[in-house]
Amino acid sequence: MRELYLKAPAKINLALHVKGLREDGFHELQMIMQSISLADRIKLKKKSGGIIVKNSHTELPTGRENLAYQAAEIFFKNNPEINQGVEIYIEKNIPIAAGLAGGSTDAAAVMKGLYLLFELEYDLKELRSFLENIGSDVPYCLEGGTVYASGRGEILEELPFIGEKYLVVVTPAFKISTPEVYKLYDQIKGYDKFDFDSVQNNLKNDQEIDWELDYKNDLKKAAEKICPEIKEIKDIFKNTKAEFTMLSGSGPTVFSIYSSRELAEKAAARWPRKNDFVTVARTVPSY
Ligand code: C5P
């Protein structure tokens, strides 16, 4: 095999609870992660040596700062018998620094893709441990799906797929810094109570999601303070017959879930804020 094409899906958070600040500076989290059909496309091509990253987005770094580059570096370090390199091309469809794990999913896809390209077997657990050094969401992105994530976000427990649901994803043209959101969260705090057990039980045992439970995001207050447009976007969603609206990760992306594809398409087609990234997507199972 000389080249390989891969899809790298984005994620949303259906719930995000911050349990506390850890000694290593990260926060102890409880999250429900869900992958969606919005995806980057990645092409891997063997070359004689070295790592090259190219992409369709001028703002993305192509050197070591790119998480996909880091994933390739870890791959070659752990497989020294391979004396070739790779050219990585990323077609960027997922908004950058948006709370959708865009960079993380590219890194996970590149790691998995390199094992496929060079026809090597891999152990999922081992890949996850390689990837947690790149970022907290990267291990999840290896397989995606509906997942309960804890610790920094790297301890994963697969849940039953919530089924195909249509959503509208809206990202304002505002790049948010995740560390800044967490820092502000530490100062102002979010919710004091979060019944995560009921959320987990709902997802494990019931056919339908009860959105009245604590499907919420502790980072909401901090993210809205940093980016007031989040509130404006949520207000617009209120008039679109959405079942559920929430901030994804540390934002600024907001998504709404609808009972039908038609309702989602209508909401997206009538979106009034012209500078936002707006797309209709659907939830996808693990891949
Ligand atoms: O792990 P990742 O590099 O994606 O994290 C980016 C930043 O988000 C961290 O530097 C930290 O400020 C914050 N973070 C955190 N606790 C987590 C995950 C991320 O404080 N569990």
XYZ file of C-alpha atoms and ligand atoms in Angstrom:
308
model
C 0.000 0.000 0.000
C 1.450 3.382 -1.014
C -1.279 5.694 0.203
C -4.343 5.675 2.402
C -7.391 7.890 2.871
C -9.009 8.287 6.289
C -11.881 10.113 7.891
C -11.317 11.903 11.197
C -14.687 12.700 12.842
C -15.301 15.604 15.245
C -16.758 15.095 18.721
C -19.287 16.912 20.832
C -19.761 16.666 24.585
C -23.234 15.728 25.790
C -22.127 16.357 29.383
C -18.971 17.814 30.921
C -18.439 17.931 34.659
C -15.313 19.389 36.248
C -14.669 17.523 39.496
C -11.634 19.484 40.580
C -8.134 20.726 39.890
C -5.382 18.100 40.039
C -1.829 18.461 41.222
C -0.521 18.133 37.665
C -2.495 21.250 36.639
C -5.134 19.323 34.678
C -8.736 19.043 35.805
C -10.410 15.837 36.878
C -13.355 15.430 34.513
C -16.445 13.358 33.849
C -17.653 13.646 30.277
C -19.981 12.063 27.778
C -18.363 12.202 24.365
C -20.151 11.620 21.087
C -18.689 11.527 17.586
C -20.459 13.251 14.724
C -20.370 13.051 10.948
C -18.527 16.364 10.511
C -15.026 15.106 9.694
C -11.615 16.039 8.379
C -10.246 13.927 5.549
C -6.687 12.730 5.713
C -4.391 11.290 3.076
C -1.239 9.443 4.086
C 1.405 8.773 1.458
C 4.657 6.900 1.964
C 7.855 8.756 1.129
C 11.530 7.988 1.433
C 12.022 9.608 4.839
C 10.849 12.309 7.249
C 7.417 13.705 8.059
C 5.659 16.385 6.022
C 2.272 17.875 6.931
C 0.247 19.760 4.344
C -3.273 21.012 4.783
C -6.109 22.920 3.211
C -6.221 25.544 5.969
C -3.675 28.350 5.969
C -3.922 28.962 9.748
C -2.884 25.430 10.688
C 0.752 24.849 11.619
C 2.544 22.209 9.574
C 5.446 21.539 11.949
C 5.720 19.938 15.379
C 2.915 22.121 16.784
C 0.491 20.172 14.605
C -0.829 17.223 16.642
C -0.914 15.023 13.534
C 2.838 15.615 13.113
C 3.382 14.604 16.756
C 1.388 11.403 16.234
C 3.553 10.491 13.224
C 6.697 11.234 15.207
C 5.584 8.893 18.008
C 4.709 6.212 15.441
C 8.178 6.255 13.836
C 9.888 6.351 17.238
C 8.027 3.237 18.295
C 8.583 1.409 15.010
C 12.291 1.992 14.313
C 12.434 -0.874 11.788
C 10.516 1.286 9.302
C 12.987 3.298 7.264
C 10.489 5.310 5.298
C 8.592 8.525 6.026
C 5.141 9.931 5.399
C 3.418 12.860 3.760
C 0.213 13.784 5.610
C -2.413 15.854 3.829
C -5.280 17.169 5.989
C -8.464 18.443 4.368
C -9.666 20.600 7.233
C -13.441 20.677 7.581
C -13.698 20.888 11.375
C -13.354 24.429 12.782
C -10.064 25.016 14.623
C -9.858 25.653 18.413
C -13.607 25.200 18.616
C -14.292 22.496 21.229
C -14.797 19.811 18.572
C -11.461 17.963 19.021
C -10.429 18.826 15.457
C -6.675 18.595 16.090
C -7.055 15.554 18.355
C -9.038 13.565 15.808
C -6.445 14.245 13.091
C -3.698 12.966 15.412
C -5.647 9.809 16.287
C -6.457 9.116 12.623
C -2.820 9.573 11.595
C -1.616 7.199 14.321
C -4.101 4.472 13.402
C -3.603 5.162 9.689
C 0.163 4.711 9.866
C -0.259 1.230 11.337
C -2.600 0.400 8.454
C -0.354 2.017 5.819
C 2.728 0.089 6.956
C 0.633 -3.034 7.574
C 1.557 -3.400 11.220
C -0.638 -4.836 13.957
C -1.488 -2.574 16.837
C -2.744 -2.882 20.358
C -5.481 -0.370 21.072
C -4.454 0.108 24.697
C -0.896 0.835 23.643
C -2.004 3.336 21.004
C -4.148 5.098 23.576
C -1.211 5.426 25.941
C 0.980 6.834 23.128
C -1.733 9.323 22.277
C -2.492 10.641 25.747
C 0.881 12.389 25.618
C -0.406 14.474 22.709
C -3.667 15.620 24.319
C -6.448 14.581 26.676
C -9.060 13.988 23.930
C -6.781 12.113 21.525
C -7.206 8.559 22.963
C -11.000 8.914 22.645
C -10.679 9.928 19.001
C -9.096 6.575 18.037
C -12.511 4.907 17.976
C -15.042 7.588 18.923
C -18.671 6.629 19.511
C -20.709 7.271 22.664
C -18.227 7.160 25.522
C -17.958 8.008 29.210
C -14.560 9.642 29.688
C -12.985 10.380 33.055
C -9.606 11.312 34.518
C -8.120 13.968 32.237
C -10.398 12.588 29.534
C -8.216 9.582 28.726
C -10.005 6.912 30.821
C -12.689 5.561 28.512
C -15.772 3.417 28.923
C -17.863 2.679 25.854
C -21.612 3.276 26.200
C -24.422 2.105 23.889
C -24.648 4.333 20.806
C -27.353 6.987 21.335
C -28.613 6.350 17.804
C -28.609 8.538 14.731
C -29.636 12.053 15.702
C -29.458 15.165 13.566
C -27.826 18.274 14.888
C -26.775 21.740 13.847
C -23.259 22.772 14.771
C -22.504 26.497 14.978
C -19.052 27.945 15.589
C -18.538 31.704 15.816
C -15.413 33.171 14.237
C -13.703 33.368 17.626
C -10.814 31.130 18.641
C -11.023 30.182 22.280
C -8.046 29.161 24.391
C -8.906 26.025 26.377
C -6.411 26.761 29.213
C -7.944 30.243 29.544
C -11.449 28.776 29.936
C -10.271 26.333 32.617
C -8.408 29.114 34.427
C -11.496 31.292 34.519
C -13.575 28.284 35.577
C -11.284 27.876 38.603
C -11.972 31.470 39.570
C -15.742 31.552 39.096
C -16.697 27.841 39.219
C -19.703 26.551 37.316
C -22.400 24.362 38.831
C -22.048 23.034 42.356
C -24.178 19.922 41.822
C -23.905 17.504 38.936
C -25.737 14.178 39.011
C -23.495 12.351 36.593
C -24.668 8.888 37.754
C -28.191 9.558 36.485
C -26.825 10.686 33.129
C -24.744 7.512 32.825
C -27.644 5.291 33.894
C -29.916 7.004 31.406
C -27.463 6.299 28.579
C -26.795 2.734 29.690
C -30.313 1.577 30.453
C -32.953 3.626 28.675
C -34.060 3.791 25.078
C -34.545 7.555 25.115
C -32.308 10.325 26.402
C -33.938 12.345 29.180
C -32.566 15.793 28.423
C -33.931 17.052 31.769
C -31.091 15.209 33.495
C -27.710 16.860 33.949
C -26.739 17.012 30.290
C -24.810 20.210 30.855
C -21.381 21.713 30.636
C -19.573 23.089 33.681
C -17.370 25.242 31.446
C -20.386 27.180 30.182
C -20.130 30.245 32.436
C -16.413 30.697 31.865
C -16.665 30.184 28.095
C -19.587 32.629 27.824
C -17.640 35.255 29.748
C -14.724 34.931 27.346
C -16.924 34.703 24.247
C -20.323 36.426 24.704
C -21.359 35.295 21.203
C -22.046 31.848 22.689
C -25.071 33.289 24.472
C -26.303 34.984 21.275
C -26.056 31.686 19.396
C -27.974 29.842 22.116
C -30.703 32.493 22.007
C -31.104 31.981 18.262
C -31.319 28.208 18.729
C -34.201 28.725 21.207
C -36.548 29.543 18.338
C -35.623 26.559 16.174
C -37.571 23.739 17.875
C -34.358 22.096 19.076
C -34.662 19.223 21.571
C -31.450 20.152 23.278
C -28.790 22.857 22.990
C -25.343 22.858 24.561
C -21.823 24.232 24.424
C -19.267 21.666 23.227
C -16.091 21.246 25.295
C -14.525 24.586 26.155
C -16.365 26.178 23.215
C -17.087 28.319 21.389
C -19.068 25.752 19.343
C -22.722 25.360 20.294
C -24.824 22.503 18.945
C -28.541 21.726 18.922
C -30.082 18.297 18.536
C -33.372 17.943 16.618
C -36.057 15.294 16.433
C -35.769 15.198 12.618
C -33.327 15.914 9.828
C -35.807 18.397 8.310
C -35.903 20.532 11.458
C -32.105 20.585 11.608
C -31.833 21.560 7.935
C -34.409 24.302 8.370
C -32.546 25.752 11.364
C -29.241 25.734 9.469
C -30.740 27.216 6.297
C -32.280 30.108 8.240
C -29.259 30.827 10.407
C -29.096 34.647 10.645
C -25.471 35.272 11.760
C -23.512 35.377 8.528
C -19.980 34.973 9.906
C -20.635 31.745 11.816
C -19.602 28.309 10.614
C -22.920 26.415 10.380
C -23.388 22.793 9.412
C -25.898 19.967 9.760
C -24.356 16.763 11.089
C -25.492 13.475 12.577
C -24.246 11.425 15.474
C -22.119 8.423 14.441
C -21.223 5.179 16.256
C -17.679 4.107 17.064
C -15.524 3.511 14.020
O -4.832 17.820 27.033
P -4.932 19.045 26.203
O -3.606 19.465 25.628
O -5.979 18.977 25.150
O -5.387 20.205 27.170
C -5.338 21.543 26.814
C -5.471 22.387 28.064
O -6.792 22.233 28.607
C -4.544 21.995 29.192
O -3.315 22.652 29.061
C -5.308 22.453 30.406
O -5.183 23.854 30.585
C -6.744 22.203 30.018
N -7.242 20.887 30.492
C -7.443 20.702 31.849
N -7.909 19.497 32.292
C -8.191 18.497 31.417
C -8.005 18.678 30.030
C -7.518 19.901 29.603
O -7.207 21.587 32.659
N -8.661 17.352 31.882
